């Protein structure tokens, strides 16, 4: 049975034609082939299997998956709060735009877009379960927003043909090993305007794509973030059965996110969950260190000014750094100038009393308790909102001048008119300049490259401030120089 899923419920006010489902022989739908026609067949219900059906024969893959962010996708309290806000703010018209990626089975089962983790079925809570990838056979164009075709009655899709597995037949699939499968979830857009996530779009024109490297090479290998030689072994483990050795892929899919709940991945064993979460944070650290470095720190004294230059270098060939949901990814430089006694006399990239950077979202900046960090080097995207229009300012008098539109930052990308990206492009080098007054006496300049996947102000805006203390700041690189070095 071939089943077509297009989880592309768009934001309010954006219209698009409905794509045509492909014929049985068609591998995908091209943008020019879309129209308002109905499906050429009556789709059968999608009959995914639970991941539990896979664990007896594929225990290694199952255990990796159940501890991954794919398994966490429909359990994340941050995702739930974001999806609920989008649903509420749009009076429900956003539909399953968000949950369509994070809870594919729940969406197919008719769970509405404001369903929370504790309301989902056990199957829905599996998030990106095994069959989401291993029954996917094609996608529509443009790639993104979980626009996938599934053939749930066909052989399982994998990197190898196999007729020897007792539980099912396997067929070699170019699609499951392609970047397009990853891009089907990791590009998210409010078509055709607002581009919320662009990991796949960034990949298409990247050096990695030109070299034939795929998303799976870095995110399903033994070392997070870099292509590396993999071990070989059987893909199934069944007593009394022998299976051929194959290249072994990791189903951890390590990315920059991690669990913020105590009972993941082991609901009945909090101690084991805590131990795994600590181990997983170590993998995230490796991934991030493989993605970017602080390549140089230099400075000079000129006319009573201390001029400092910091250079950042992307080590990632496949996409920007940071990538994904860059409106919430903070990757910044903390620059501190300390005197001989260790007192900070100048700074940028430091945190306010709430744990936020001193940017326009800082409550301390907004209240005037601290100054805006004008020198802040932060690669986080900016969500901008235009207020009013030129027409609003026309007063009908001859020669009247039209002032510029008022543009402000907002917390959430789906509230924005545009997203300004500040990520490094693949393998890009970029310098940031700082100017301070020259301190008296000897001093030290220290630069740290830091990462945080969520800012505290976002959690407070979502009314889940109890999770702020669980946020982790990863220190990725550090350099220092003294006044004697200048």
CSV table of C-alpha atoms in Angstrom, one decimal:
chain,number,residue,atom,x,y,z
A,1,UNK,CA,0.0,0.0,0.0
A,2,UNK,CA,1.3,3.4,-0.9
A,3,UNK,CA,0.3,6.3,1.4
A,4,UNK,CA,0.8,9.9,0.8
A,5,UNK,CA,1.4,12.3,3.7
A,6,UNK,CA,1.7,16.0,3.3
A,7,UNK,CA,2.0,17.6,6.7
A,8,UNK,CA,2.1,21.2,5.3
A,9,UNK,CA,-0.6,23.0,7.2
A,10,UNK,CA,0.6,26.5,6.7
A,11,UNK,CA,0.4,29.6,8.9
A,12,UNK,CA,-2.6,32.0,8.7
A,13,UNK,CA,-2.8,34.1,5.6
A,14,UNK,CA,-0.6,32.0,3.3
A,15,UNK,CA,-2.3,30.1,0.4
A,16,UNK,CA,-0.8,27.5,-1.8
A,17,UNK,CA,-2.1,25.0,-4.3
A,18,UNK,CA,-2.6,21.4,-3.2
A,19,UNK,CA,0.1,19.0,-4.6
A,20,UNK,CA,-1.0,16.0,-6.7
A,21,UNK,CA,0.0,12.7,-5.2
A,22,UNK,CA,2.2,10.8,-7.6
A,23,UNK,CA,1.2,7.8,-9.6
A,24,UNK,CA,2.5,4.4,-8.5
A,25,UNK,CA,5.5,4.7,-10.8
A,26,UNK,CA,6.3,8.3,-9.9
A,27,UNK,CA,9.1,8.8,-7.3
A,28,UNK,CA,8.2,12.4,-6.4
A,29,UNK,CA,6.1,15.4,-7.3
A,30,UNK,CA,7.7,18.4,-9.0
A,31,UNK,CA,6.7,21.9,-8.2
A,32,UNK,CA,5.4,22.5,-11.7
A,33,UNK,CA,3.0,19.5,-11.4
A,34,UNK,CA,1.1,20.9,-8.4
A,35,UNK,CA,-2.5,21.9,-8.8
A,36,UNK,CA,-5.9,21.7,-7.1
A,37,UNK,CA,-6.8,18.2,-8.1
A,38,UNK,CA,-7.6,15.6,-5.6
A,39,UNK,CA,-5.6,12.5,-4.9
A,40,UNK,CA,-5.9,10.0,-7.9
A,41,UNK,CA,-6.6,7.2,-5.4
A,42,UNK,CA,-8.2,6.8,-2.0
A,43,UNK,CA,-5.3,6.5,0.4
A,44,UNK,CA,-5.4,3.6,2.9
A,45,UNK,CA,-4.7,4.4,6.6
A,46,UNK,CA,-1.0,4.5,7.4
A,47,UNK,CA,-0.1,1.4,9.3
A,48,UNK,CA,3.1,2.2,11.1
A,49,UNK,CA,4.6,-0.4,13.4
A,50,UNK,CA,5.7,0.6,16.9
A,51,UNK,CA,9.5,0.7,17.5
A,52,UNK,CA,8.9,-2.0,20.0
A,53,UNK,CA,8.3,-4.4,17.1
A,54,UNK,CA,11.9,-3.7,15.9
A,55,UNK,CA,13.8,-4.2,19.2
A,56,UNK,CA,14.0,-8.0,19.4
A,57,UNK,CA,15.8,-8.3,16.1
A,58,UNK,CA,17.5,-4.9,16.0
A,59,UNK,CA,18.4,-4.3,19.7
A,60,UNK,CA,21.4,-2.0,19.0
A,61,UNK,CA,19.5,0.3,16.6
A,62,UNK,CA,16.4,0.3,18.9
A,63,UNK,CA,18.5,1.3,21.9
A,64,UNK,CA,20.2,4.1,20.0
A,65,UNK,CA,16.9,5.4,18.7
A,66,UNK,CA,15.1,5.3,22.0
A,67,UNK,CA,17.8,7.5,23.5
A,68,UNK,CA,17.9,9.9,20.6
A,69,UNK,CA,16.2,13.3,20.0
A,70,UNK,CA,14.0,11.6,17.4
A,71,UNK,CA,12.4,9.6,20.2
A,72,UNK,CA,12.3,12.8,22.4
A,73,UNK,CA,10.6,14.9,19.7
A,74,UNK,CA,7.0,14.3,20.9
A,75,UNK,CA,8.0,14.5,24.6
A,76,UNK,CA,9.8,17.8,24.7
A,77,UNK,CA,8.2,20.3,27.0
A,78,UNK,CA,9.7,23.2,25.0
A,79,UNK,CA,8.2,21.8,21.7
A,80,UNK,CA,4.8,21.4,23.4
A,81,UNK,CA,4.9,24.9,24.7
A,82,UNK,CA,5.9,26.3,21.3
A,83,UNK,CA,3.3,24.3,19.4
A,84,UNK,CA,0.6,25.3,21.9
A,85,UNK,CA,1.5,29.0,21.6
A,86,UNK,CA,1.3,28.8,17.8
A,87,UNK,CA,-2.0,27.0,18.0
A,88,UNK,CA,-3.5,29.5,20.4
A,89,UNK,CA,-2.2,32.6,18.7
A,90,UNK,CA,-3.6,31.5,15.3
A,91,UNK,CA,-7.0,30.3,16.9
A,92,UNK,CA,-6.1,26.8,15.8
A,93,UNK,CA,-5.5,27.7,12.1
A,94,UNK,CA,-1.9,26.6,12.4
A,95,UNK,CA,-3.3,23.1,12.6
A,96,UNK,CA,-0.6,20.4,12.8
A,97,UNK,CA,2.1,22.5,11.2
A,98,UNK,CA,4.4,21.8,14.2
A,99,UNK,CA,3.2,18.4,15.4
A,100,UNK,CA,3.4,17.0,11.9
A,101,UNK,CA,7.2,16.7,12.2
A,102,UNK,CA,7.4,15.9,15.9
A,103,UNK,CA,4.6,13.4,16.2
A,104,UNK,CA,4.0,11.9,12.8
A,105,UNK,CA,1.8,9.0,14.0
A,106,UNK,CA,-0.2,11.3,16.3
A,107,UNK,CA,-0.9,13.6,13.4
A,108,UNK,CA,-2.0,10.7,11.2
A,109,UNK,CA,-4.2,9.5,14.0
A,110,UNK,CA,-6.0,12.8,14.2
A,111,UNK,CA,-4.4,14.3,17.3
A,112,UNK,CA,-4.9,18.1,17.0
A,113,UNK,CA,-2.0,20.5,16.9
A,114,UNK,CA,-2.3,21.6,20.5
A,115,UNK,CA,-2.0,18.1,21.9
A,116,UNK,CA,0.5,17.9,24.7
A,117,UNK,CA,2.9,15.0,25.6
A,118,UNK,CA,0.8,13.7,28.5
A,119,UNK,CA,-2.3,13.6,26.2
A,120,UNK,CA,-0.7,11.7,23.4
A,121,UNK,CA,-1.1,8.0,22.8
A,122,UNK,CA,2.0,5.9,23.6
A,123,UNK,CA,2.5,5.3,19.9
A,124,UNK,CA,2.3,9.1,19.2
A,125,UNK,CA,4.9,9.7,21.9
A,126,UNK,CA,7.4,7.7,19.9
A,127,UNK,CA,7.9,10.8,17.8
A,128,UNK,CA,10.1,10.1,14.8
A,129,UNK,CA,9.7,6.3,15.1
A,130,UNK,CA,11.5,3.7,13.0
A,131,UNK,CA,8.9,3.4,10.3
A,132,UNK,CA,8.9,7.2,9.7
A,133,UNK,CA,12.2,6.7,7.9
A,134,UNK,CA,12.1,3.0,7.0
A,135,UNK,CA,8.8,3.2,5.1
A,136,UNK,CA,9.4,6.6,3.4
A,137,UNK,CA,9.9,6.3,-0.3
A,138,UNK,CA,9.7,9.8,-1.8
A,139,UNK,CA,8.9,13.5,-1.1
A,140,UNK,CA,7.3,16.4,-2.8
A,141,UNK,CA,9.0,19.5,-4.0
A,142,UNK,CA,9.9,21.9,-2.4
A,143,UNK,CA,11.5,19.6,0.2
A,144,UNK,CA,10.5,20.3,3.8
A,145,UNK,CA,7.6,20.4,6.3
A,146,UNK,CA,7.5,16.6,6.4
A,147,UNK,CA,6.1,16.2,2.9
A,148,UNK,CA,6.7,12.4,2.5
A,149,UNK,CA,5.3,9.4,0.8
A,150,UNK,CA,5.0,6.2,2.8
A,151,UNK,CA,4.6,2.6,1.6
A,152,UNK,CA,3.9,0.8,4.9
A,153,UNK,CA,3.0,-2.6,3.3
A,154,UNK,CA,6.2,-2.7,1.2
A,155,UNK,CA,9.5,-4.1,2.3
A,156,UNK,CA,11.3,-2.0,4.8
A,157,UNK,CA,13.5,0.7,3.1
A,158,UNK,CA,17.2,0.5,4.0
A,159,UNK,CA,20.7,0.9,2.7
A,160,UNK,CA,20.8,-2.9,1.7
A,161,UNK,CA,18.6,-5.5,0.0
A,162,UNK,CA,17.7,-8.2,2.4
A,163,UNK,CA,15.4,-11.2,2.3
A,164,UNK,CA,17.0,-13.0,5.3
A,165,UNK,CA,15.4,-11.1,8.2
A,166,UNK,CA,12.7,-13.2,9.7
A,167,UNK,CA,10.4,-10.3,10.6
A,168,UNK,CA,10.3,-8.5,7.2
A,169,UNK,CA,11.8,-8.2,3.8
A,170,UNK,CA,14.2,-5.4,3.2
A,171,UNK,CA,14.9,-3.5,0.0
A,172,UNK,CA,17.7,-1.2,-0.9
A,173,UNK,CA,16.6,2.4,-1.0
A,174,UNK,CA,18.5,5.4,-2.4
A,175,UNK,CA,16.0,7.7,-0.7
A,176,UNK,CA,16.7,6.6,2.8
A,177,UNK,CA,20.4,7.2,2.3
A,178,UNK,CA,19.8,10.6,0.7
A,179,UNK,CA,20.0,14.1,2.2
A,180,UNK,CA,16.5,14.7,0.9
A,181,UNK,CA,15.0,12.4,3.5
A,182,UNK,CA,16.6,14.5,6.2
A,183,UNK,CA,15.6,17.7,4.5
A,184,UNK,CA,12.0,16.6,4.5
A,185,UNK,CA,11.9,17.5,8.2
A,186,UNK,CA,14.9,19.8,8.6
A,187,UNK,CA,13.7,22.5,6.2
A,188,UNK,CA,10.7,24.3,7.7
A,189,UNK,CA,9.0,27.2,6.0
A,190,UNK,CA,5.9,29.3,5.8
A,191,UNK,CA,5.6,28.9,2.1
A,192,UNK,CA,6.7,30.9,0.2
A,193,UNK,CA,8.0,33.6,2.5
A,194,UNK,CA,9.3,32.9,6.0
A,195,UNK,CA,12.1,30.4,6.1
A,196,UNK,CA,12.2,29.0,9.7
A,197,UNK,CA,14.7,26.2,9.3
A,198,UNK,CA,17.1,25.8,6.4
A,199,UNK,CA,19.5,23.0,7.2
A,200,UNK,CA,18.8,21.2,3.9
A,201,UNK,CA,18.7,24.3,1.8
A,202,UNK,CA,22.1,25.3,3.2
A,203,UNK,CA,23.4,21.8,2.4
A,204,UNK,CA,22.4,21.9,-1.2
A,205,UNK,CA,25.0,24.5,-2.2
A,206,UNK,CA,27.6,23.4,0.4
A,207,UNK,CA,31.1,22.0,-0.1
A,208,UNK,CA,29.9,18.8,1.5
A,209,UNK,CA,27.2,18.3,-1.2
A,210,UNK,CA,29.8,19.1,-3.9
A,211,UNK,CA,32.0,16.4,-2.5
A,212,UNK,CA,29.2,13.9,-2.3
A,213,UNK,CA,29.0,13.8,1.5
A,214,UNK,CA,25.5,13.4,3.0
A,215,UNK,CA,23.8,14.4,6.2
A,216,UNK,CA,24.0,10.7,7.3
A,217,UNK,CA,27.8,10.7,7.0
A,218,UNK,CA,28.2,13.2,9.9
A,219,UNK,CA,25.1,12.5,11.9
A,220,UNK,CA,25.0,8.7,11.8
A,221,UNK,CA,28.7,7.9,12.2
A,222,UNK,CA,30.8,7.0,15.2
A,223,UNK,CA,32.0,10.6,15.8
A,224,UNK,CA,29.3,13.3,15.9
A,225,UNK,CA,29.8,16.0,13.3
A,226,UNK,CA,32.5,14.5,11.1
A,227,UNK,CA,32.6,11.7,8.5
A,228,UNK,CA,34.5,8.7,10.0
A,229,UNK,CA,35.0,5.1,9.2
A,230,UNK,CA,32.4,2.9,10.7
A,231,UNK,CA,32.5,-0.6,12.2
A,232,UNK,CA,31.1,-3.5,10.4
A,233,UNK,CA,28.7,-6.0,11.8
A,234,UNK,CA,25.3,-7.7,11.3
A,235,UNK,CA,22.3,-5.4,11.1
A,236,UNK,CA,20.1,-7.9,13.0
A,237,UNK,CA,20.8,-10.1,16.1
A,238,UNK,CA,18.6,-13.2,16.3
A,239,UNK,CA,19.5,-16.3,18.2
A,240,UNK,CA,20.2,-19.2,15.7
A,241,UNK,CA,20.4,-16.9,12.7
A,242,UNK,CA,23.5,-15.6,10.9
A,243,UNK,CA,23.4,-12.3,9.0
A,244,UNK,CA,26.0,-10.7,6.8
A,245,UNK,CA,28.3,-7.9,8.0
A,246,UNK,CA,27.2,-4.4,7.0
A,247,UNK,CA,28.5,-0.9,7.7
A,248,UNK,CA,26.9,0.0,11.0
A,249,UNK,CA,25.1,3.3,11.2
A,250,UNK,CA,24.4,5.1,14.5
A,251,UNK,CA,20.8,5.8,15.2
A,252,UNK,CA,21.6,8.4,17.8
A,253,UNK,CA,21.4,11.2,15.2
A,254,UNK,CA,23.4,13.5,17.5
A,255,UNK,CA,22.5,17.2,17.2
A,256,UNK,CA,22.7,20.2,19.5
A,257,UNK,CA,19.5,19.5,21.5
A,258,UNK,CA,19.1,17.3,24.6
A,259,UNK,CA,16.5,16.3,27.1
A,260,UNK,CA,15.0,18.7,29.6
A,261,UNK,CA,12.9,16.1,31.4
A,262,UNK,CA,14.0,13.7,34.1
A,263,UNK,CA,12.4,10.5,32.8
A,264,UNK,CA,13.9,10.4,29.3
A,265,UNK,CA,14.9,8.0,27.9
A,266,UNK,CA,14.0,5.5,30.7
A,267,UNK,CA,10.6,6.4,32.1
A,268,UNK,CA,10.9,3.9,35.0
A,269,UNK,CA,14.5,4.5,35.9
A,270,UNK,CA,15.4,8.1,36.7
A,271,UNK,CA,19.0,7.2,37.7
A,272,UNK,CA,19.7,5.5,34.4
A,273,UNK,CA,18.1,8.5,32.6
A,274,UNK,CA,20.3,10.9,34.4
A,275,UNK,CA,23.4,8.9,33.6
A,276,UNK,CA,22.5,8.7,29.9
A,277,UNK,CA,21.7,12.4,29.7
A,278,UNK,CA,25.2,13.1,31.1
A,279,UNK,CA,26.7,10.8,28.5
A,280,UNK,CA,24.7,12.4,25.7
A,281,UNK,CA,25.8,15.9,26.7
A,282,UNK,CA,29.3,14.7,26.1
A,283,UNK,CA,28.4,13.7,22.5
A,284,UNK,CA,26.8,17.1,22.0
A,285,UNK,CA,30.1,18.7,23.2
A,286,UNK,CA,32.0,16.7,20.6
A,287,UNK,CA,29.6,17.6,17.8
A,288,UNK,CA,29.8,21.3,18.7
A,289,UNK,CA,33.6,21.3,19.0
A,290,UNK,CA,33.7,19.7,15.5
A,291,UNK,CA,31.6,22.5,14.1
A,292,UNK,CA,33.4,25.7,14.9
A,293,UNK,CA,36.5,27.2,16.4
A,294,UNK,CA,37.9,30.4,17.7
A,295,UNK,CA,40.7,30.6,15.3
A,296,UNK,CA,42.5,33.7,16.5
A,297,UNK,CA,42.6,36.5,19.1
A,298,UNK,CA,44.7,39.6,18.6
A,299,UNK,CA,44.8,43.1,20.0
A,300,UNK,CA,46.7,46.4,20.0
A,301,UNK,CA,46.7,49.7,21.9
A,302,UNK,CA,46.0,52.7,19.7
A,303,UNK,CA,45.5,56.3,21.1
A,304,UNK,CA,44.2,55.2,24.4
A,305,UNK,CA,42.0,52.5,22.9
A,306,UNK,CA,42.3,48.8,23.3
A,307,UNK,CA,41.3,47.3,19.9
A,308,UNK,CA,40.7,43.5,19.9
A,309,UNK,CA,40.0,41.3,17.0
A,310,UNK,CA,38.4,37.8,17.3
A,311,UNK,CA,38.2,35.4,14.3
A,312,UNK,CA,35.7,32.6,14.2
A,313,UNK,CA,36.0,29.7,11.7
A,314,UNK,CA,33.3,27.2,10.7
A,315,UNK,CA,34.7,23.7,10.6
A,316,UNK,CA,31.4,22.5,9.0
A,317,UNK,CA,31.2,21.8,5.3
A,318,UNK,CA,27.6,20.7,5.1
A,319,UNK,CA,25.5,23.6,6.5
A,320,UNK,CA,25.7,26.9,8.4
A,321,UNK,CA,26.8,27.2,12.0
A,322,UNK,CA,24.5,27.3,13.8
A,323,UNK,CA,21.8,25.7,11.7
A,324,UNK,CA,18.2,24.5,12.2
A,325,UNK,CA,16.0,26.6,14.5
A,326,UNK,CA,18.6,29.4,14.5
A,327,UNK,CA,16.1,31.8,16.2
A,328,UNK,CA,16.8,30.0,19.4
A,329,UNK,CA,20.4,28.9,18.9
A,330,UNK,CA,22.9,31.1,20.8
A,331,UNK,CA,26.5,30.8,19.7
A,332,UNK,CA,28.5,33.7,21.0
A,333,UNK,CA,31.8,35.2,22.0
A,334,UNK,CA,32.4,36.1,25.7
A,335,UNK,CA,35.2,38.6,25.8
A,336,UNK,CA,36.5,39.7,29.2
A,337,UNK,CA,39.3,42.2,30.0
A,338,UNK,CA,40.6,41.6,33.6
A,339,UNK,CA,43.1,43.6,35.5
A,340,UNK,CA,46.1,42.2,37.5
A,341,UNK,CA,43.8,41.3,40.4
A,342,UNK,CA,41.3,39.5,38.2
A,343,UNK,CA,38.6,42.2,38.3
A,344,UNK,CA,36.6,42.5,35.1
A,345,UNK,CA,37.1,46.0,33.7
A,346,UNK,CA,35.5,45.5,30.3
A,347,UNK,CA,33.3,42.8,28.8
A,348,UNK,CA,31.0,41.6,26.0
A,349,UNK,CA,29.0,38.4,25.9
A,350,UNK,CA,28.5,38.3,29.6
A,351,UNK,CA,25.1,37.4,31.2
A,352,UNK,CA,22.6,39.5,33.0
A,353,UNK,CA,21.0,38.6,36.4
A,354,UNK,CA,18.5,36.4,34.6
A,355,UNK,CA,21.2,34.4,32.7
A,356,UNK,CA,20.5,36.1,29.4
A,357,UNK,CA,22.9,37.9,27.1
A,358,UNK,CA,22.7,41.7,27.2
A,359,UNK,CA,20.7,41.9,24.0
A,360,UNK,CA,17.3,43.5,23.3
A,361,UNK,CA,15.5,40.5,24.9
A,362,UNK,CA,17.3,40.9,28.2
A,363,UNK,CA,14.9,42.0,31.0
A,364,UNK,CA,17.7,43.8,32.7
A,365,UNK,CA,18.5,45.8,29.5
A,366,UNK,CA,14.8,46.6,29.1
A,367,UNK,CA,14.5,47.9,32.7
A,368,UNK,CA,17.8,49.9,32.4
A,369,UNK,CA,19.6,47.8,35.1
A,370,UNK,CA,22.4,47.0,32.6
A,371,UNK,CA,23.5,48.5,29.3
A,372,UNK,CA,22.9,46.9,25.9
A,373,UNK,CA,25.9,45.0,24.8
A,374,UNK,CA,26.7,46.9,21.6
A,375,UNK,CA,29.7,44.7,20.8
A,376,UNK,CA,28.0,41.4,21.2
A,377,UNK,CA,29.1,38.7,18.7
A,378,UNK,CA,26.1,36.3,18.7
A,379,UNK,CA,25.3,34.1,15.7
A,380,UNK,CA,21.7,33.6,16.7
A,381,UNK,CA,19.1,34.7,14.1
A,382,UNK,CA,17.0,37.8,14.7
A,383,UNK,CA,13.2,37.7,14.3
A,384,UNK,CA,12.1,41.1,13.0
A,385,UNK,CA,8.6,42.6,12.9
A,386,UNK,CA,7.5,45.5,10.8
A,387,UNK,CA,5.0,47.9,12.4
A,388,UNK,CA,2.7,49.8,10.2
A,389,UNK,CA,3.2,50.6,6.5
A,390,UNK,CA,4.1,53.6,4.4
A,391,UNK,CA,0.4,54.0,3.7
A,392,UNK,CA,-0.3,54.6,7.4
A,393,UNK,CA,1.9,57.7,7.3
A,394,UNK,CA,0.4,59.5,4.3
A,395,UNK,CA,-1.4,62.6,5.5
A,396,UNK,CA,-2.4,63.9,2.1
A,397,UNK,CA,-0.4,67.1,2.2
A,398,UNK,CA,1.8,68.0,-0.8
A,399,UNK,CA,5.4,67.1,-0.3
A,400,UNK,CA,4.9,65.2,2.9
A,401,UNK,CA,7.8,62.9,3.9
A,402,UNK,CA,7.2,59.2,4.7
A,403,UNK,CA,9.3,58.1,7.6
A,404,UNK,CA,10.9,54.7,7.8
A,405,UNK,CA,8.9,51.8,9.0
A,406,UNK,CA,9.3,50.8,12.7
A,407,UNK,CA,11.1,47.4,13.0
A,408,UNK,CA,11.5,45.6,16.3
A,409,UNK,CA,12.7,42.2,17.4
A,410,UNK,CA,10.4,39.5,18.6
A,411,UNK,CA,11.1,36.3,20.5
A,412,UNK,CA,9.3,33.8,18.2
A,413,UNK,CA,10.0,33.3,14.5
A,414,UNK,CA,6.4,32.6,13.7
A,415,UNK,CA,5.5,36.1,15.0
A,416,UNK,CA,8.1,37.7,12.7
A,417,UNK,CA,7.8,39.2,9.2
A,418,UNK,CA,11.4,38.2,8.4
A,419,UNK,CA,14.3,36.3,9.9
A,420,UNK,CA,17.8,37.8,9.7
A,421,UNK,CA,20.4,35.0,9.8
A,422,UNK,CA,23.8,35.6,11.3
A,423,UNK,CA,25.2,32.1,11.1
A,424,UNK,CA,28.6,31.3,9.6
A,425,UNK,CA,28.3,29.7,6.1
A,426,UNK,CA,30.1,26.4,5.6
A,427,UNK,CA,33.8,26.8,6.3
A,428,UNK,CA,33.5,30.6,6.6
A,429,UNK,CA,35.9,32.7,8.6
A,430,UNK,CA,34.6,35.9,10.2
A,431,UNK,CA,36.2,38.6,12.4
A,432,UNK,CA,34.6,40.6,15.1
A,433,UNK,CA,36.1,43.9,16.4
A,434,UNK,CA,35.9,45.3,19.9
A,435,UNK,CA,37.1,48.7,21.2
A,436,UNK,CA,37.5,49.4,24.9
A,437,UNK,CA,39.4,52.0,26.9
A,438,UNK,CA,43.0,50.8,27.7
A,439,UNK,CA,43.0,49.6,31.3
A,440,UNK,CA,45.6,51.0,33.7
A,441,UNK,CA,48.4,48.6,34.6
A,442,UNK,CA,48.7,45.1,33.3
A,443,UNK,CA,45.6,43.2,32.1
A,444,UNK,CA,44.5,40.0,30.3
A,445,UNK,CA,42.1,39.6,27.5
A,446,UNK,CA,40.2,36.3,27.4
A,447,UNK,CA,37.8,35.1,24.6
A,448,UNK,CA,35.5,32.1,25.0
A,449,UNK,CA,33.3,30.6,22.3
A,450,UNK,CA,30.1,29.5,24.0
A,451,UNK,CA,26.9,27.7,22.8
A,452,UNK,CA,23.4,27.4,24.3
A,453,UNK,CA,20.5,25.8,22.4
A,454,UNK,CA,17.8,27.8,24.1
A,455,UNK,CA,17.9,31.3,25.7
A,456,UNK,CA,16.3,31.7,29.2
A,457,UNK,CA,14.1,34.5,28.0
A,458,UNK,CA,12.4,32.1,25.5
A,459,UNK,CA,11.5,29.6,28.3
A,460,UNK,CA,10.1,32.5,30.4
A,461,UNK,CA,8.1,33.7,27.5
A,462,UNK,CA,6.6,30.2,27.1
A,463,UNK,CA,5.8,30.2,30.9
A,464,UNK,CA,8.1,27.2,31.5
A,465,UNK,CA,10.7,29.1,33.5
A,466,UNK,CA,11.2,26.1,35.7
A,467,UNK,CA,13.3,24.6,33.0
A,468,UNK,CA,15.8,27.5,32.9
A,469,UNK,CA,18.1,25.9,35.4
A,470,UNK,CA,18.4,22.8,33.1
A,471,UNK,CA,19.9,24.8,30.3
A,472,UNK,CA,23.6,23.9,29.6
A,473,UNK,CA,26.2,26.4,28.2
A,474,UNK,CA,28.8,24.5,26.2
A,475,UNK,CA,32.3,26.1,26.1
A,476,UNK,CA,33.8,25.2,22.8
A,477,UNK,CA,37.1,27.1,22.6
A,478,UNK,CA,39.1,29.7,24.5
A,479,UNK,CA,42.1,31.9,23.8
A,480,UNK,CA,43.9,34.6,26.0
A,481,UNK,CA,46.5,37.2,25.6
A,482,UNK,CA,48.1,39.6,28.1
A,483,UNK,CA,49.0,43.2,27.9
A,484,UNK,CA,52.6,42.2,27.5
A,485,UNK,CA,51.7,40.3,24.3
A,486,UNK,CA,50.4,43.5,22.6
